[in-house]
Tab-separated table of C-alpha atoms in Angstrom:
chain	number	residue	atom	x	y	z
A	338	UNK	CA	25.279	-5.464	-1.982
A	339	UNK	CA	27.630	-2.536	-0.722
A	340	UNK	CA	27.197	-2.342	3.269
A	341	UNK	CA	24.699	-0.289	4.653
A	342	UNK	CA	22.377	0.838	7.079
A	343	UNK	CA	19.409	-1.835	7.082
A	344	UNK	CA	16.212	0.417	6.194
A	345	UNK	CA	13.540	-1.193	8.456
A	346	UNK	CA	10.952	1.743	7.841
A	347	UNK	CA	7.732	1.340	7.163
A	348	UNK	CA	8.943	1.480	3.533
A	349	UNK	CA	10.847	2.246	1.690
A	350	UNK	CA	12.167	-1.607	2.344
A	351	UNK	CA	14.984	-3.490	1.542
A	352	UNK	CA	15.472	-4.290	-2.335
A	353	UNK	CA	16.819	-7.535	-3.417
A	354	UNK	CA	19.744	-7.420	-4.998
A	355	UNK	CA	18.524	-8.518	-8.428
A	356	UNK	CA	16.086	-5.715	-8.458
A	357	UNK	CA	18.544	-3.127	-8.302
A	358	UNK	CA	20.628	-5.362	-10.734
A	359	UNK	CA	17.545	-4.856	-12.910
A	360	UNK	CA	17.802	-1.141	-12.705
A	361	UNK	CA	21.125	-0.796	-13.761
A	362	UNK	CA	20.056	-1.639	-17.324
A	363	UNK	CA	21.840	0.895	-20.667
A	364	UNK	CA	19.489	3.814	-21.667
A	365	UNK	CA	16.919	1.922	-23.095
A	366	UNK	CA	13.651	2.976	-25.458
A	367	UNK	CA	10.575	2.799	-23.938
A	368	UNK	CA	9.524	1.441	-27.061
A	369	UNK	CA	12.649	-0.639	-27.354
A	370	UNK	CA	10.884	-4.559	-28.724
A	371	UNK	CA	12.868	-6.282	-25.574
A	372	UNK	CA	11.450	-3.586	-23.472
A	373	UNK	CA	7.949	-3.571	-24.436
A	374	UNK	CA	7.045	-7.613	-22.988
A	375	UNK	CA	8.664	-6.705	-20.098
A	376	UNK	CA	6.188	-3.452	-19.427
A	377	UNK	CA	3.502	-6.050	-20.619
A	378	UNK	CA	4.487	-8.747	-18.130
A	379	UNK	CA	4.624	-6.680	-15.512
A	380	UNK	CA	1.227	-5.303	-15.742
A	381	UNK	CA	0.000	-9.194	-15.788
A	382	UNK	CA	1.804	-10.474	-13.143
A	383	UNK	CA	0.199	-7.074	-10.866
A	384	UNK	CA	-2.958	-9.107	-11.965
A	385	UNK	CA	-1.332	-11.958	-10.269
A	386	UNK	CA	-0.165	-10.328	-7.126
A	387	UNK	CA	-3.761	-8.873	-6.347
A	388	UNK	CA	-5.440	-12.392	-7.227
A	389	UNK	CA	-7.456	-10.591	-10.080
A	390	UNK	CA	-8.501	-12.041	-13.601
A	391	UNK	CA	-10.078	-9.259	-15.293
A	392	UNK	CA	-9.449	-6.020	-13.008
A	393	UNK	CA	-7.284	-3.525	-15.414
A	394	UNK	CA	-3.682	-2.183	-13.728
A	395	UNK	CA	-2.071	1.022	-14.386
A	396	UNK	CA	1.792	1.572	-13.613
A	397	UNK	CA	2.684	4.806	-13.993
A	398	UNK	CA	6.047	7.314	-13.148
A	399	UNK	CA	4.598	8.863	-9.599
A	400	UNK	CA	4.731	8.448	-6.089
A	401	UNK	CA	1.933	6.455	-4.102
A	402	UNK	CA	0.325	9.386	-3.884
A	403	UNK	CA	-0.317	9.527	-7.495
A	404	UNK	CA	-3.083	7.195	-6.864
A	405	UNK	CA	-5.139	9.161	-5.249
A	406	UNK	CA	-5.128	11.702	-7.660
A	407	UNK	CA	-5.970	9.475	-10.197
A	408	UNK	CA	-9.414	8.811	-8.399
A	409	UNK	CA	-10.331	12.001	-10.950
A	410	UNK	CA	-11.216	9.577	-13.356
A	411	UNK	CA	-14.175	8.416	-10.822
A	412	UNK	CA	-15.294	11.526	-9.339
A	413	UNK	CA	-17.557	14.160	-10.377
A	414	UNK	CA	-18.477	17.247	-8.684
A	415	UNK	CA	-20.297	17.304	-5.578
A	416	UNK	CA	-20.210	13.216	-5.578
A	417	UNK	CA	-20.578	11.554	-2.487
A	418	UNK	CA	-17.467	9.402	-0.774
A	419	UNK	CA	-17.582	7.371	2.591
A	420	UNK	CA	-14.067	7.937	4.189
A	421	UNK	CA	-13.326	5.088	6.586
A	422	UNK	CA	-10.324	6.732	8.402
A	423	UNK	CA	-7.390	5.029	10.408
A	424	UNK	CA	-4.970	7.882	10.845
A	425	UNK	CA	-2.875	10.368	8.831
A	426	UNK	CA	-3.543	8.983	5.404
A	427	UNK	CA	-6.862	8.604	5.653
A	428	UNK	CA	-7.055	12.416	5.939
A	429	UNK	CA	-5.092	13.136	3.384
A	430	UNK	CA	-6.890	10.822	1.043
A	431	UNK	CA	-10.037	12.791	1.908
A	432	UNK	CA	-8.376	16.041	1.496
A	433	UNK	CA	-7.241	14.539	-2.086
A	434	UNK	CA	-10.464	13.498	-3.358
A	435	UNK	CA	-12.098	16.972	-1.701
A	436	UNK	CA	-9.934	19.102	-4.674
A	437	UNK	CA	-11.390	17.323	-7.247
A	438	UNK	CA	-15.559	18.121	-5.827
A	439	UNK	CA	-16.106	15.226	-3.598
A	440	UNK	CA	-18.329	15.721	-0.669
A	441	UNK	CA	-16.627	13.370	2.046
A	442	UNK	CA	-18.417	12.033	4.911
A	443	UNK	CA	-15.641	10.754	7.647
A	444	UNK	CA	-16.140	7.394	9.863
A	445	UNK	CA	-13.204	8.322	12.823
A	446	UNK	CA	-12.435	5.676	15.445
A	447	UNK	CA	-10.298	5.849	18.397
A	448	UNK	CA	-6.304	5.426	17.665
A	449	UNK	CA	-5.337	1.978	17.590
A	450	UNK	CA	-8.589	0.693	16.035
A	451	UNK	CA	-11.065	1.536	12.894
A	452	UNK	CA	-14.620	2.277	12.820
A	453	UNK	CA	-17.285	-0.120	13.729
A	454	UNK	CA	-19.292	-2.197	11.468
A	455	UNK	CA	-22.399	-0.808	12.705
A	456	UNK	CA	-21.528	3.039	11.752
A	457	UNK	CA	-20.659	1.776	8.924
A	458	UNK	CA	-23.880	0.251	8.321
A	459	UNK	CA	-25.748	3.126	9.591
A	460	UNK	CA	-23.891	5.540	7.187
A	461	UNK	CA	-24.653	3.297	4.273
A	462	UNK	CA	-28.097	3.060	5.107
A	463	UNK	CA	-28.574	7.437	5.344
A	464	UNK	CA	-26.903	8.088	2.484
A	465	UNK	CA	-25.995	6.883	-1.533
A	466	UNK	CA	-22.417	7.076	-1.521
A	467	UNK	CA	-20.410	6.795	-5.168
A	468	UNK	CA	-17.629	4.973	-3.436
A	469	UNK	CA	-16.281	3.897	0.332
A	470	UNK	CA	-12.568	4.890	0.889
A	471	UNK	CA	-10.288	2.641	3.331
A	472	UNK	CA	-6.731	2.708	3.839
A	473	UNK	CA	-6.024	-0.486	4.273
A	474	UNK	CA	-3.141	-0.432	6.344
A	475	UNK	CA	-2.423	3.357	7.292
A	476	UNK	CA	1.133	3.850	7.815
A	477	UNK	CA	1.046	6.248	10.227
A	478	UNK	CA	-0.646	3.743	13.219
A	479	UNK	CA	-0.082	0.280	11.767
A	480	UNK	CA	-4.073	-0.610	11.818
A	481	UNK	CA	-4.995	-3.029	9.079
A	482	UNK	CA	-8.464	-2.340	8.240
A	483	UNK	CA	-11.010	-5.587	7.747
A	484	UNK	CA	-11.598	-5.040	3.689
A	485	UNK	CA	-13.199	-8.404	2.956
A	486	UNK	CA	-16.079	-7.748	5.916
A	487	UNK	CA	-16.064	-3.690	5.026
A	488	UNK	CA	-16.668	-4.801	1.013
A	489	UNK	CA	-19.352	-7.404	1.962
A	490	UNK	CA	-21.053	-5.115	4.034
A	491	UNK	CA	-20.974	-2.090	1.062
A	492	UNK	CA	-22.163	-4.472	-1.320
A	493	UNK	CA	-25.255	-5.767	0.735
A	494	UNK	CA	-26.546	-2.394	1.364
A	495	UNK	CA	-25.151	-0.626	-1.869
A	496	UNK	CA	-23.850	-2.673	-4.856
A	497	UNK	CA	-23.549	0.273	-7.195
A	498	UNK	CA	-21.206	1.757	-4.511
A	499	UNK	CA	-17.425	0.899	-4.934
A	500	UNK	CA	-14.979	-0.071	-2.530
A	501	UNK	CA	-11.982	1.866	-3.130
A	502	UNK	CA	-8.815	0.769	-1.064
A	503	UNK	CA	-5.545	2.593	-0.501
A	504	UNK	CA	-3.451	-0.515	-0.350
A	505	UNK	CA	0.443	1.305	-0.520
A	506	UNK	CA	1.664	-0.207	2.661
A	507	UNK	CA	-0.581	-3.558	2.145
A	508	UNK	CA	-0.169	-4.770	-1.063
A	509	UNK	CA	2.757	-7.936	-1.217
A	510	UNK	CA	2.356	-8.220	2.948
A	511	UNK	CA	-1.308	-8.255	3.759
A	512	UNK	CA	-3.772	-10.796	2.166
A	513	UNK	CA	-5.635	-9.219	-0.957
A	514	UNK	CA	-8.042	-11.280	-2.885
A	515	UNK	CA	-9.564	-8.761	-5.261
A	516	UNK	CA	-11.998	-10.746	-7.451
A	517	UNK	CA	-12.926	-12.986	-4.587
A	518	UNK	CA	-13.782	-10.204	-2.485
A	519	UNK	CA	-15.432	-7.468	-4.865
A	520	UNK	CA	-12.964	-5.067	-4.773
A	521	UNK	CA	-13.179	-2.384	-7.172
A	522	UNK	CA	-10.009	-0.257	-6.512
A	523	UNK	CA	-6.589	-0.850	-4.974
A	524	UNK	CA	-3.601	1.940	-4.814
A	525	UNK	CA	-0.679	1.431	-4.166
A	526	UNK	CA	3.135	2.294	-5.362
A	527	UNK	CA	6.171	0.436	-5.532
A	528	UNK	CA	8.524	0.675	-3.015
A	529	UNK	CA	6.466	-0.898	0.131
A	530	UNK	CA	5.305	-4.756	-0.025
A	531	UNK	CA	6.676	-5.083	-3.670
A	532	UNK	CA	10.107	-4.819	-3.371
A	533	UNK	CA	11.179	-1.824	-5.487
A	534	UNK	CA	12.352	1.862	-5.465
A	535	UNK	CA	10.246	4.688	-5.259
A	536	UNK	CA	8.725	5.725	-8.349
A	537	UNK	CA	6.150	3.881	-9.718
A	538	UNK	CA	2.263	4.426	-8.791
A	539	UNK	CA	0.062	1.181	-9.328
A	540	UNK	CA	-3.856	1.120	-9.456
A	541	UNK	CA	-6.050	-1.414	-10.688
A	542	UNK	CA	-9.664	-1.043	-11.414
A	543	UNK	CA	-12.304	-3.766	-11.068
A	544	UNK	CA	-14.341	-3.754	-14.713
A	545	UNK	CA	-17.164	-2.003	-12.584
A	546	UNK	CA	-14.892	0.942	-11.978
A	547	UNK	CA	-14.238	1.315	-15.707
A	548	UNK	CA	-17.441	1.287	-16.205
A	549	UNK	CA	-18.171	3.986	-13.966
A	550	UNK	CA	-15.181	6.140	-15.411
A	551	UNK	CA	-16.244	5.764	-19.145
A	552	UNK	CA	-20.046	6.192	-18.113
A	553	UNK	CA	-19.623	9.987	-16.197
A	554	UNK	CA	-20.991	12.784	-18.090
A	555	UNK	CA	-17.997	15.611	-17.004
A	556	UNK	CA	-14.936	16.179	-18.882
A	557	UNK	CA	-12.202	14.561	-16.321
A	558	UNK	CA	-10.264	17.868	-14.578
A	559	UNK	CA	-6.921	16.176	-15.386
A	560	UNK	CA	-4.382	15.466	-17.765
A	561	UNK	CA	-1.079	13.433	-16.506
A	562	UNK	CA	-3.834	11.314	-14.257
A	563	UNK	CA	-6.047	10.831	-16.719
A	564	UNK	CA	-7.344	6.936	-17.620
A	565	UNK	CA	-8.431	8.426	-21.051
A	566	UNK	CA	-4.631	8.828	-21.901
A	567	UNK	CA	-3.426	5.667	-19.874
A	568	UNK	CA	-5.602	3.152	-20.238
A	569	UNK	CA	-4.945	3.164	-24.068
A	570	UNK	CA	-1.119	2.827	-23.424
A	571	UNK	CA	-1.920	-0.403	-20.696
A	572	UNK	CA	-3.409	-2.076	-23.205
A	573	UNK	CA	-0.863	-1.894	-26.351
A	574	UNK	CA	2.064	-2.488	-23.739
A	575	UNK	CA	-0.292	-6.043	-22.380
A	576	UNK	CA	-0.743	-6.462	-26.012
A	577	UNK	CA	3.003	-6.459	-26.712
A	578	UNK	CA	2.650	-3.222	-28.475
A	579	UNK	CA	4.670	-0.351	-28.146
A	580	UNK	CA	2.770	3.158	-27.142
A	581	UNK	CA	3.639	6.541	-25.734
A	582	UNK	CA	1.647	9.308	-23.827
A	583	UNK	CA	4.474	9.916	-21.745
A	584	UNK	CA	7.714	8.254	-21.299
A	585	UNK	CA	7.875	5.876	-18.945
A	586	UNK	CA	10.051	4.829	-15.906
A	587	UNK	CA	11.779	2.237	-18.253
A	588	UNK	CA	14.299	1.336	-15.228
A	589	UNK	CA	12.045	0.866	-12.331
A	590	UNK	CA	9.586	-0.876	-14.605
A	591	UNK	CA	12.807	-3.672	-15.130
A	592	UNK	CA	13.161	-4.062	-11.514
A	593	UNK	CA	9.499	-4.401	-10.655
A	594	UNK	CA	9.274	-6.862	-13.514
A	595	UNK	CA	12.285	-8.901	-11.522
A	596	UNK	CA	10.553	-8.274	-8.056
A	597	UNK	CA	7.144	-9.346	-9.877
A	598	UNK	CA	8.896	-12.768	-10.973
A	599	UNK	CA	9.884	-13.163	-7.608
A	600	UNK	CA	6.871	-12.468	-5.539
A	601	UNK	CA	4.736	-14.777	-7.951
A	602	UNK	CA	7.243	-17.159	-7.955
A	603	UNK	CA	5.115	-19.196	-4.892
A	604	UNK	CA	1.650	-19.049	-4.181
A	605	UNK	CA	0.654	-15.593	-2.618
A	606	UNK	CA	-0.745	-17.673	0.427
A	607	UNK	CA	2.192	-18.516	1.182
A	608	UNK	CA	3.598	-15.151	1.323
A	609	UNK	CA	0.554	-13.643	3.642
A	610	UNK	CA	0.741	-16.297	6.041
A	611	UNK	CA	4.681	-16.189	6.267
A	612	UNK	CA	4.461	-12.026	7.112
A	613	UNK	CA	1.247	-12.911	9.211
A	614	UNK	CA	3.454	-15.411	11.140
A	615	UNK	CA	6.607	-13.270	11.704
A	616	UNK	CA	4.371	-10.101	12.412
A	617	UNK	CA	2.332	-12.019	15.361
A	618	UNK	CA	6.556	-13.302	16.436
A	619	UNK	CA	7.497	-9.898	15.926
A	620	UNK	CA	4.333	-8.167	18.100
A	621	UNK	CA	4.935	-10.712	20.935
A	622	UNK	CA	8.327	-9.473	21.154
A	623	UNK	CA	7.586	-6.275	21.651
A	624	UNK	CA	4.984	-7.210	24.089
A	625	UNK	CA	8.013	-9.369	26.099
A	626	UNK	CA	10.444	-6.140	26.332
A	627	UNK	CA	7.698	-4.417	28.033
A	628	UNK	CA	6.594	-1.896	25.207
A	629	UNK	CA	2.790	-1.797	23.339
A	630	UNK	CA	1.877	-1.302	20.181
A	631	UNK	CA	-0.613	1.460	18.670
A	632	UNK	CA	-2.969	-0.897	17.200
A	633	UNK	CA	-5.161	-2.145	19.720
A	634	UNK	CA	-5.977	-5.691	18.702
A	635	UNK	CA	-4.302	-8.355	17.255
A	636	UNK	CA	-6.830	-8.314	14.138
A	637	UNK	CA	-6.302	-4.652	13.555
A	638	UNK	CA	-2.790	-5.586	13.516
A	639	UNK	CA	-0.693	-4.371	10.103
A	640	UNK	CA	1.765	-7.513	9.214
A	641	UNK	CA	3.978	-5.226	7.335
A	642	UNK	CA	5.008	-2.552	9.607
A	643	UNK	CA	4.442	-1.671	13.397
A	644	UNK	CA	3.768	0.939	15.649
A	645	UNK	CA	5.163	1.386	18.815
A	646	UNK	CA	4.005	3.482	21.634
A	647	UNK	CA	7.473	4.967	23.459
A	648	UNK	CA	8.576	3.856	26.778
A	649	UNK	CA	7.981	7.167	29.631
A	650	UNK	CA	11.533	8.915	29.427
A	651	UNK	CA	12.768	8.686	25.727
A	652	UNK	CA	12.297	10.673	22.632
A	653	UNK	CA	12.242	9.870	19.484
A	654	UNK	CA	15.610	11.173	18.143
A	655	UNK	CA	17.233	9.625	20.913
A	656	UNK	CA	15.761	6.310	20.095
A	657	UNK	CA	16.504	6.456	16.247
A	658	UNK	CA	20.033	7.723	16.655
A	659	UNK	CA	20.639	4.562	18.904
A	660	UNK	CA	19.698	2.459	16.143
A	661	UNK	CA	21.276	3.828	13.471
A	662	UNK	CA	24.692	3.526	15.566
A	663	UNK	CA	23.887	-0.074	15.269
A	664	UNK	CA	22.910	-0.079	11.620
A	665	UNK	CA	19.628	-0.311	11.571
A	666	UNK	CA	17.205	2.795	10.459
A	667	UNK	CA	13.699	2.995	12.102
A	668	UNK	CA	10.940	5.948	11.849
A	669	UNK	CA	9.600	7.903	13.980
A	670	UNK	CA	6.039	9.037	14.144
A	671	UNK	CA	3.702	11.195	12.081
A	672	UNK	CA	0.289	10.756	13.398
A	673	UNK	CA	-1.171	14.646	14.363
A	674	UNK	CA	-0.809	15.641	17.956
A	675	UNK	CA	1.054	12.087	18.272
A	676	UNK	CA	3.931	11.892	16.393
A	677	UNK	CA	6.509	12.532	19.275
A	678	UNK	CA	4.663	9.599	21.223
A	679	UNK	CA	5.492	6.348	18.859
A	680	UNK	CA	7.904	4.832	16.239
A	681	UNK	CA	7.529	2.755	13.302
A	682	UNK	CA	9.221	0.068	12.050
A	683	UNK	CA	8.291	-2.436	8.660
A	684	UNK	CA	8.590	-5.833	8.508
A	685	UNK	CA	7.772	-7.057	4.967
A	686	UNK	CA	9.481	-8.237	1.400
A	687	UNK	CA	12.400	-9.911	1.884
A	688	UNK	CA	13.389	-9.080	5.487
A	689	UNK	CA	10.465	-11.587	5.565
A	690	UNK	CA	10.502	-13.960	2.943
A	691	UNK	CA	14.274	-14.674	3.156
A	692	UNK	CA	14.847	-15.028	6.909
A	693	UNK	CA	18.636	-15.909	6.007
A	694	UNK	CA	19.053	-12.312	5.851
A	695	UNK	CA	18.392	-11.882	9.701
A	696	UNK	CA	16.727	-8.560	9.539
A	697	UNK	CA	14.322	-9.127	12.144
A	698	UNK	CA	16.529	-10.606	14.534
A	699	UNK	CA	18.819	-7.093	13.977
A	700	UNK	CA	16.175	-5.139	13.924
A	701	UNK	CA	14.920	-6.809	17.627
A	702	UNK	CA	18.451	-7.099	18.939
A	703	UNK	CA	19.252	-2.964	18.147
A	704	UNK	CA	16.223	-2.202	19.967
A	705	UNK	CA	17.131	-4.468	22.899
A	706	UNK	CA	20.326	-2.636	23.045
A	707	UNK	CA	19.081	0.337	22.690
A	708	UNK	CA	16.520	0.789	25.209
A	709	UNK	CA	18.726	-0.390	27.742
A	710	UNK	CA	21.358	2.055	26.489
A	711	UNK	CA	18.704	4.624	27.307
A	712	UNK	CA	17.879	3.734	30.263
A	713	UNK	CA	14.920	2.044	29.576
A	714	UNK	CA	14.166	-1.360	32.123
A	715	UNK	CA	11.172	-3.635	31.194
């Protein structure tokens, strides 16, 4: 790979280099017979990554945010949504499902932490609520929401009530065990935890979402979004089949195939334990050098990305200019009211998985400089 400046945002990540080997494939068909296993392997081995037997994936050209809109299929007017919000994206999530006639109730919490079990309880128990939203790591703080005890709890009080999780900056660095759990949604894209370039959107659907989306008795308010045209065009493609509704992202879908292969390559325990393990290194760290993180505990702690309140006497552009001069690329923050206050900076794929690469220990040694550089003393 060409030298450049190591991208340790909160994604996108680094890209191995096979992936981007991948994407440097000839104009190819979409319906090209060595293309069309490769669309249908992928869409498996998503099954694979998310620890799902029977949940139904849908890759399609988009951004993350893609996702959300395609909660049309679910929604119909004046429907009722439990927001569990952590930050920027859990607003925006809101505000997403809002257009298309949701009536959202929001659970806030303090920055640095998520709501409690108990409102969460007491908002189940005062109202019938189509579906709970959680972003399951928001990106803006670094808080990794609890969606094993948050789905256990929904399902107690209200099993006809899905769990819907907005899993972009989770999915390939935070433990997901969809069947296991209940899960009935997860959204996320393909340039975070998965190893790829911008430009695919990813969501899979427990067999109880389906069934809510081909049971609703409005016409869905979408077109591009709509499961009615993709869901036929998942199935030919897992079927080895070719299909077309609209043409697909035949390049990025060969390099998530190769990071697919990858990831699934070991057991996916191994790969949340190895991010758990260098996230804790990595948060202790930052402890030592006298800075604190936004999230507040070390169980609402993202393992993929961190947030990092700034020391008194530096600004952001200072502190990202400093490490870029050193090669390394870190983010600033975007939380409302906040984002001058804290930076960002991700730790997942294979900055994680192949520690040969040293990423972390650049990423730790730029900062070192560069606080002191700035004046900063621990």
């Amino acid at each position: 790979m060409a030298p450049h400046k190591l991208c340790m945002i909160p994604g996108p990540i680094e890209f191995h280099e096979d992936v981007l080997t991948a994407m440097s494939t000839p104009a190819t068909s979409h319906v090209d017979p060595n293309f069309v296993p490769i669309f249908g392997e992928a869409i498996e081995m998503v099954r694979e990554v998310l620890l799902t037997k029977t949940a139904q994936p849908f890759i399609v050209s988009g951004s993350c945010t893609l996702g959300w809109d395609m909660m049309v299929n679910l929604i119909e007017e004046n429907d009722e949504v439990l927001a569990l919000n952590t930050g920027y994206f859990g607003d925006h999530f809101s505000e997403c499902l809002e257009i298309y006639g949701a009536k959202v109730t929001t659970l806030r919490a303090e920055v640095g932490t998520y709501p409690s079990i108990d409102s969460l309880k007491k908002a189940l128990n005062e109202k019938k609520y189509k579906f709970v939203a959680v972003t399951h790591v928001d990106t803006s703080t670094g808080v990794l929401s609890d969606i094993k005890t948050i789905t256990q709890i929904v399902k107690s009080i209200s099993p006809e009530t899905l769990v819907v999780v907005d899993g972009v900056c989770s999915v390939g660095s935070e433990e997901i065990r969809f069947d296991e759990w209940g899960l009935d949604i997860v959204i996320t894209g393909s340039q975070k935890g998965l190893g790829v370039p911008p430009g695919l959107s990813i969501v899979v659907a427990s067999q109880e979402a389906m069934k809510k989306y081909k049971d609703r008795t409005t016409p869905i308010v979408s077109y591009y979004s709509n499961w009615n045209k993709w869901l036929p065009i998942m199935q030919a493609y897992e079927s080895r089949k070719p299909a077309y509704f609209a043409t697909p992202a035949v390049q990025l879908i060969y390099a998530l195939h190769t990071s697919l292969k990858k990831i699934t390559s070991k057991p996916m325990e191994t790969r949340f334990e190895k991010h758990k393990q260098v996230a804790a290194n990595f948060r202790q760290t930052i402890r030592d050098l006298g800075l604190k993180p936004v999230a507040q505990c070390e169980e609402c702690s993202a393992n993929g990305m961190t947030a990092i309140w700034l020391p008194e006497g530096i600004e952001i552009p200072q502190l990202v200019s400093a490490l870029a001069s050193k090669g390394v690329q870190i983010a600033g923050g975007i939380l409302n009211g906040l984002a001058g206050k804290y930076f960002r900076i991700g730790h997942m794929g294979i900055s994680i998985m192949e520690p040969e690469r040293h990423h972390i220990d650049r990423v730790i040694e730029a900062l070192s400089e560069s606080l002191k550089e700035l004046g900063y003393k621990a």
